[in-house]
Amino acid sequence: MALDPRSPAPGYLDFWRAHHLCTLTTPRPDGTPHVVPVGVTYDPEAGLARVIANTASAKARYVRAAGPGGARVAVCQVDRRTWATLEGVATVSDDPERVAEAVRRYTERYGRTPAPNPDRIVIEIALTRAMGNA
């Protein structure tokens, strides 16, 4: 079922706030999908999902390779028969404030602070669609 990513139902938002491992799907330059496990935070008020990563990671490289307009991506999580997917346009930021906000949200959702990483970036996904049965 398609949902408004800026106005999720309470149960959908609760599912995105619970501790779940997610996947991020990005397009490789040849168009094939690259799918990796990640931690994701969902900020409906800002219309964003965020993934912290190393600047040299494949996921960051593939988002950058899409150009300044960003890459069409999806993040998904599943727990038995309950699932939720967020889709949108991803861009990479190394802005210290944006990275710090992503780390803060990651810490809040996953209950642990990531180790310091001077090469950390944030992949910000401007959300266009939400789907799921959560």
PDB file of C-alpha atoms in Angstrom:
ATOM      1  CA  MET A   1       0.000   0.000   0.000  1.00  0.00           C
ATOM      2  CA  ALA A   2       1.376   3.455  -0.951  1.00  0.00           C
ATOM      3  CA  LEU A   3       1.568   5.966   1.890  1.00  0.00           C
ATOM      4  CA  ASP A   4       2.527   9.618   2.281  1.00  0.00           C
ATOM      5  CA  PRO A   5       6.139   9.546   3.591  1.00  0.00           C
ATOM      6  CA  ARG A   6       5.608  12.923   5.337  1.00  0.00           C
ATOM      7  CA  SER A   7       2.485  11.779   7.160  1.00  0.00           C
ATOM      8  CA  PRO A   8       2.941   8.163   8.255  1.00  0.00           C
ATOM      9  CA  ALA A   9       0.427   6.271  10.342  1.00  0.00           C
ATOM     10  CA  PRO A  10       1.583   5.846  13.961  1.00  0.00           C
ATOM     11  CA  GLY A  11       2.219   2.100  13.542  1.00  0.00           C
ATOM     12  CA  TYR A  12       4.318   2.680  10.426  1.00  0.00           C
ATOM     13  CA  LEU A  13       6.434   5.291  12.211  1.00  0.00           C
ATOM     14  CA  ASP A  14       6.800   3.023  15.259  1.00  0.00           C
ATOM     15  CA  PHE A  15       8.100   0.259  12.997  1.00  0.00           C
ATOM     16  CA  TRP A  16      10.743   2.655  11.621  1.00  0.00           C
ATOM     17  CA  ARG A  17      11.764   3.640  15.156  1.00  0.00           C
ATOM     18  CA  ALA A  18      12.203   0.055  16.381  1.00  0.00           C
ATOM     19  CA  HIS A  19      15.594  -1.652  16.132  1.00  0.00           C
ATOM     20  CA  HIS A  20      15.628  -3.244  12.663  1.00  0.00           C
ATOM     21  CA  LEU A  21      18.427  -3.807  10.211  1.00  0.00           C
ATOM     22  CA  CYS A  22      17.539  -2.426   6.800  1.00  0.00           C
ATOM     23  CA  THR A  23      18.719  -2.644   3.225  1.00  0.00           C
ATOM     24  CA  LEU A  24      19.712   0.197   0.930  1.00  0.00           C
ATOM     25  CA  THR A  25      19.363  -0.318  -2.810  1.00  0.00           C
ATOM     26  CA  THR A  26      21.374   2.027  -5.026  1.00  0.00           C
ATOM     27  CA  PRO A  27      21.935   1.887  -8.773  1.00  0.00           C
ATOM     28  CA  ARG A  28      25.389   0.987 -10.032  1.00  0.00           C
ATOM     29  CA  PRO A  29      26.638   2.991 -13.018  1.00  0.00           C
ATOM     30  CA  ASP A  30      25.625   0.072 -15.283  1.00  0.00           C
ATOM     31  CA  GLY A  31      22.064   0.227 -13.906  1.00  0.00           C
ATOM     32  CA  THR A  32      22.164  -2.979 -11.869  1.00  0.00           C
ATOM     33  CA  PRO A  33      21.024  -2.785  -8.240  1.00  0.00           C
ATOM     34  CA  HIS A  34      23.515  -2.720  -5.383  1.00  0.00           C
ATOM     35  CA  VAL A  35      21.853  -3.899  -2.147  1.00  0.00           C
ATOM     36  CA  VAL A  36      23.596  -3.671   1.226  1.00  0.00           C
ATOM     37  CA  PRO A  37      22.570  -3.924   4.890  1.00  0.00           C
ATOM     38  CA  VAL A  38      22.493  -0.567   6.684  1.00  0.00           C
ATOM     39  CA  GLY A  39      21.029   1.288   9.623  1.00  0.00           C
ATOM     40  CA  VAL A  40      18.406   3.818   8.522  1.00  0.00           C
ATOM     41  CA  THR A  41      16.670   6.637  10.333  1.00  0.00           C
ATOM     42  CA  TYR A  42      13.358   8.074   9.180  1.00  0.00           C
ATOM     43  CA  ASP A  43      12.471  11.746   9.677  1.00  0.00           C
ATOM     44  CA  PRO A  44       8.991  12.329   8.228  1.00  0.00           C
ATOM     45  CA  GLU A  45       8.922  15.976   9.346  1.00  0.00           C
ATOM     46  CA  ALA A  46      11.938  16.716   7.131  1.00  0.00           C
ATOM     47  CA  GLY A  47      10.866  14.197   4.478  1.00  0.00           C
ATOM     48  CA  LEU A  48      14.214  12.397   4.833  1.00  0.00           C
ATOM     49  CA  ALA A  49      15.708   9.017   5.526  1.00  0.00           C
ATOM     50  CA  ARG A  50      19.374   8.993   6.518  1.00  0.00           C
ATOM     51  CA  VAL A  51      22.163   6.442   6.247  1.00  0.00           C
ATOM     52  CA  ILE A  52      25.623   7.054   7.696  1.00  0.00           C
ATOM     53  CA  ALA A  53      28.527   5.632   5.731  1.00  0.00           C
ATOM     54  CA  ASN A  54      32.204   5.965   4.916  1.00  0.00           C
ATOM     55  CA  THR A  55      32.933   8.348   2.069  1.00  0.00           C
ATOM     56  CA  ALA A  56      34.787   5.584   0.172  1.00  0.00           C
ATOM     57  CA  SER A  57      31.932   3.040   0.443  1.00  0.00           C
ATOM     58  CA  ALA A  58      30.375   1.652  -2.711  1.00  0.00           C
ATOM     59  CA  LYS A  59      26.957   3.007  -1.718  1.00  0.00           C
ATOM     60  CA  ALA A  60      28.337   6.552  -1.427  1.00  0.00           C
ATOM     61  CA  ARG A  61      30.237   6.199  -4.710  1.00  0.00           C
ATOM     62  CA  TYR A  62      27.128   4.989  -6.539  1.00  0.00           C
ATOM     63  CA  VAL A  63      24.988   7.835  -5.212  1.00  0.00           C
ATOM     64  CA  ARG A  64      27.654  10.356  -6.242  1.00  0.00           C
ATOM     65  CA  ALA A  65      27.992   8.721  -9.675  1.00  0.00           C
ATOM     66  CA  ALA A  66      24.346   9.551 -10.380  1.00  0.00           C
ATOM     67  CA  GLY A  67      25.300  13.231 -10.512  1.00  0.00           C
ATOM     68  CA  PRO A  68      24.110  16.352  -8.731  1.00  0.00           C
ATOM     69  CA  GLY A  69      20.437  15.428  -9.153  1.00  0.00           C
ATOM     70  CA  GLY A  70      20.964  12.380  -6.948  1.00  0.00           C
ATOM     71  CA  ALA A  71      20.193   8.702  -7.321  1.00  0.00           C
ATOM     72  CA  ARG A  72      16.824   6.965  -7.097  1.00  0.00           C
ATOM     73  CA  VAL A  73      17.128   4.594  -4.133  1.00  0.00           C
ATOM     74  CA  ALA A  74      15.074   2.537  -1.714  1.00  0.00           C
ATOM     75  CA  VAL A  75      15.501   1.503   1.905  1.00  0.00           C
ATOM     76  CA  CYS A  76      13.560  -1.438   3.266  1.00  0.00           C
ATOM     77  CA  GLN A  77      13.132  -3.328   6.517  1.00  0.00           C
ATOM     78  CA  VAL A  78      11.258  -6.498   7.283  1.00  0.00           C
ATOM     79  CA  ASP A  79      10.309  -8.387  10.431  1.00  0.00           C
ATOM     80  CA  ARG A  80       8.572 -11.654   9.622  1.00  0.00           C
ATOM     81  CA  ARG A  81       5.507 -10.567   7.615  1.00  0.00           C
ATOM     82  CA  THR A  82       5.731  -6.886   8.520  1.00  0.00           C
ATOM     83  CA  TRP A  83       7.636  -4.694   6.075  1.00  0.00           C
ATOM     84  CA  ALA A  84       8.193  -1.052   5.178  1.00  0.00           C
ATOM     85  CA  THR A  85       9.952   0.581   2.240  1.00  0.00           C
ATOM     86  CA  LEU A  86      10.905   4.212   1.703  1.00  0.00           C
ATOM     87  CA  GLU A  87      11.867   5.454  -1.766  1.00  0.00           C
ATOM     88  CA  GLY A  88      13.392   8.724  -2.859  1.00  0.00           C
ATOM     89  CA  VAL A  89      16.322  10.603  -4.296  1.00  0.00           C
ATOM     90  CA  ALA A  90      19.627  10.222  -2.454  1.00  0.00           C
ATOM     91  CA  THR A  91      22.490  12.661  -2.219  1.00  0.00           C
ATOM     92  CA  VAL A  92      25.725  12.522  -0.219  1.00  0.00           C
ATOM     93  CA  SER A  93      26.710  15.196   2.303  1.00  0.00           C
ATOM     94  CA  ASP A  94      29.901  15.627   4.292  1.00  0.00           C
ATOM     95  CA  ASP A  95      28.575  18.746   6.044  1.00  0.00           C
ATOM     96  CA  PRO A  96      29.566  18.267   9.716  1.00  0.00           C
ATOM     97  CA  GLU A  97      26.172  19.397  11.056  1.00  0.00           C
ATOM     98  CA  ARG A  98      24.250  17.063   8.748  1.00  0.00           C
ATOM     99  CA  VAL A  99      26.549  14.161   9.594  1.00  0.00           C
ATOM    100  CA  ALA A 100      26.209  14.892  13.326  1.00  0.00           C
ATOM    101  CA  GLU A 101      22.406  14.942  13.039  1.00  0.00           C
ATOM    102  CA  ALA A 102      22.484  11.594  11.224  1.00  0.00           C
ATOM    103  CA  VAL A 103      24.749  10.099  13.900  1.00  0.00           C
ATOM    104  CA  ARG A 104      22.472  11.458  16.660  1.00  0.00           C
ATOM    105  CA  ARG A 105      19.437   9.855  15.064  1.00  0.00           C
ATOM    106  CA  TYR A 106      21.303   6.593  14.467  1.00  0.00           C
ATOM    107  CA  THR A 107      22.351   6.512  18.138  1.00  0.00           C
ATOM    108  CA  GLU A 108      18.767   7.132  19.218  1.00  0.00           C
ATOM    109  CA  ARG A 109      17.318   4.373  17.025  1.00  0.00           C
ATOM    110  CA  TYR A 110      19.994   1.716  17.431  1.00  0.00           C
ATOM    111  CA  GLY A 111      21.057   2.393  21.026  1.00  0.00           C
ATOM    112  CA  ARG A 112      24.752   2.755  20.314  1.00  0.00           C
ATOM    113  CA  THR A 113      27.045   5.539  19.197  1.00  0.00           C
ATOM    114  CA  PRO A 114      29.074   4.686  16.107  1.00  0.00           C
ATOM    115  CA  ALA A 115      32.851   4.789  16.486  1.00  0.00           C
ATOM    116  CA  PRO A 116      34.407   8.103  15.446  1.00  0.00           C
ATOM    117  CA  ASN A 117      35.143   8.215  11.733  1.00  0.00           C
ATOM    118  CA  PRO A 118      36.707  11.285  10.088  1.00  0.00           C
ATOM    119  CA  ASP A 119      35.592   9.908   6.703  1.00  0.00           C
ATOM    120  CA  ARG A 120      31.915   9.603   7.671  1.00  0.00           C
ATOM    121  CA  ILE A 121      29.287  11.044   5.351  1.00  0.00           C
ATOM    122  CA  VAL A 122      25.507  10.929   5.373  1.00  0.00           C
ATOM    123  CA  ILE A 123      23.373   9.693   2.530  1.00  0.00           C
ATOM    124  CA  GLU A 124      20.199  11.752   2.708  1.00  0.00           C
ATOM    125  CA  ILE A 125      17.170  10.416   0.902  1.00  0.00           C
ATOM    126  CA  ALA A 126      14.527  12.993  -0.038  1.00  0.00           C
ATOM    127  CA  LEU A 127      11.462  10.787   0.275  1.00  0.00           C
ATOM    128  CA  THR A 128       8.949  10.438  -2.537  1.00  0.00           C
ATOM    129  CA  ARG A 129       7.102   7.244  -1.578  1.00  0.00           C
ATOM    130  CA  ALA A 130       6.402   5.018   1.394  1.00  0.00           C
ATOM    131  CA  MET A 131       5.000   1.523   1.179  1.00  0.00           C
ATOM    132  CA  GLY A 132       4.389  -1.328   3.534  1.00  0.00           C
ATOM    133  CA  ASN A 133       2.002  -3.118   5.837  1.00  0.00           C
ATOM    134  CA  ALA A 134       3.458  -1.914   9.150  1.00  0.00           C
TER     135      ALA A 134
END
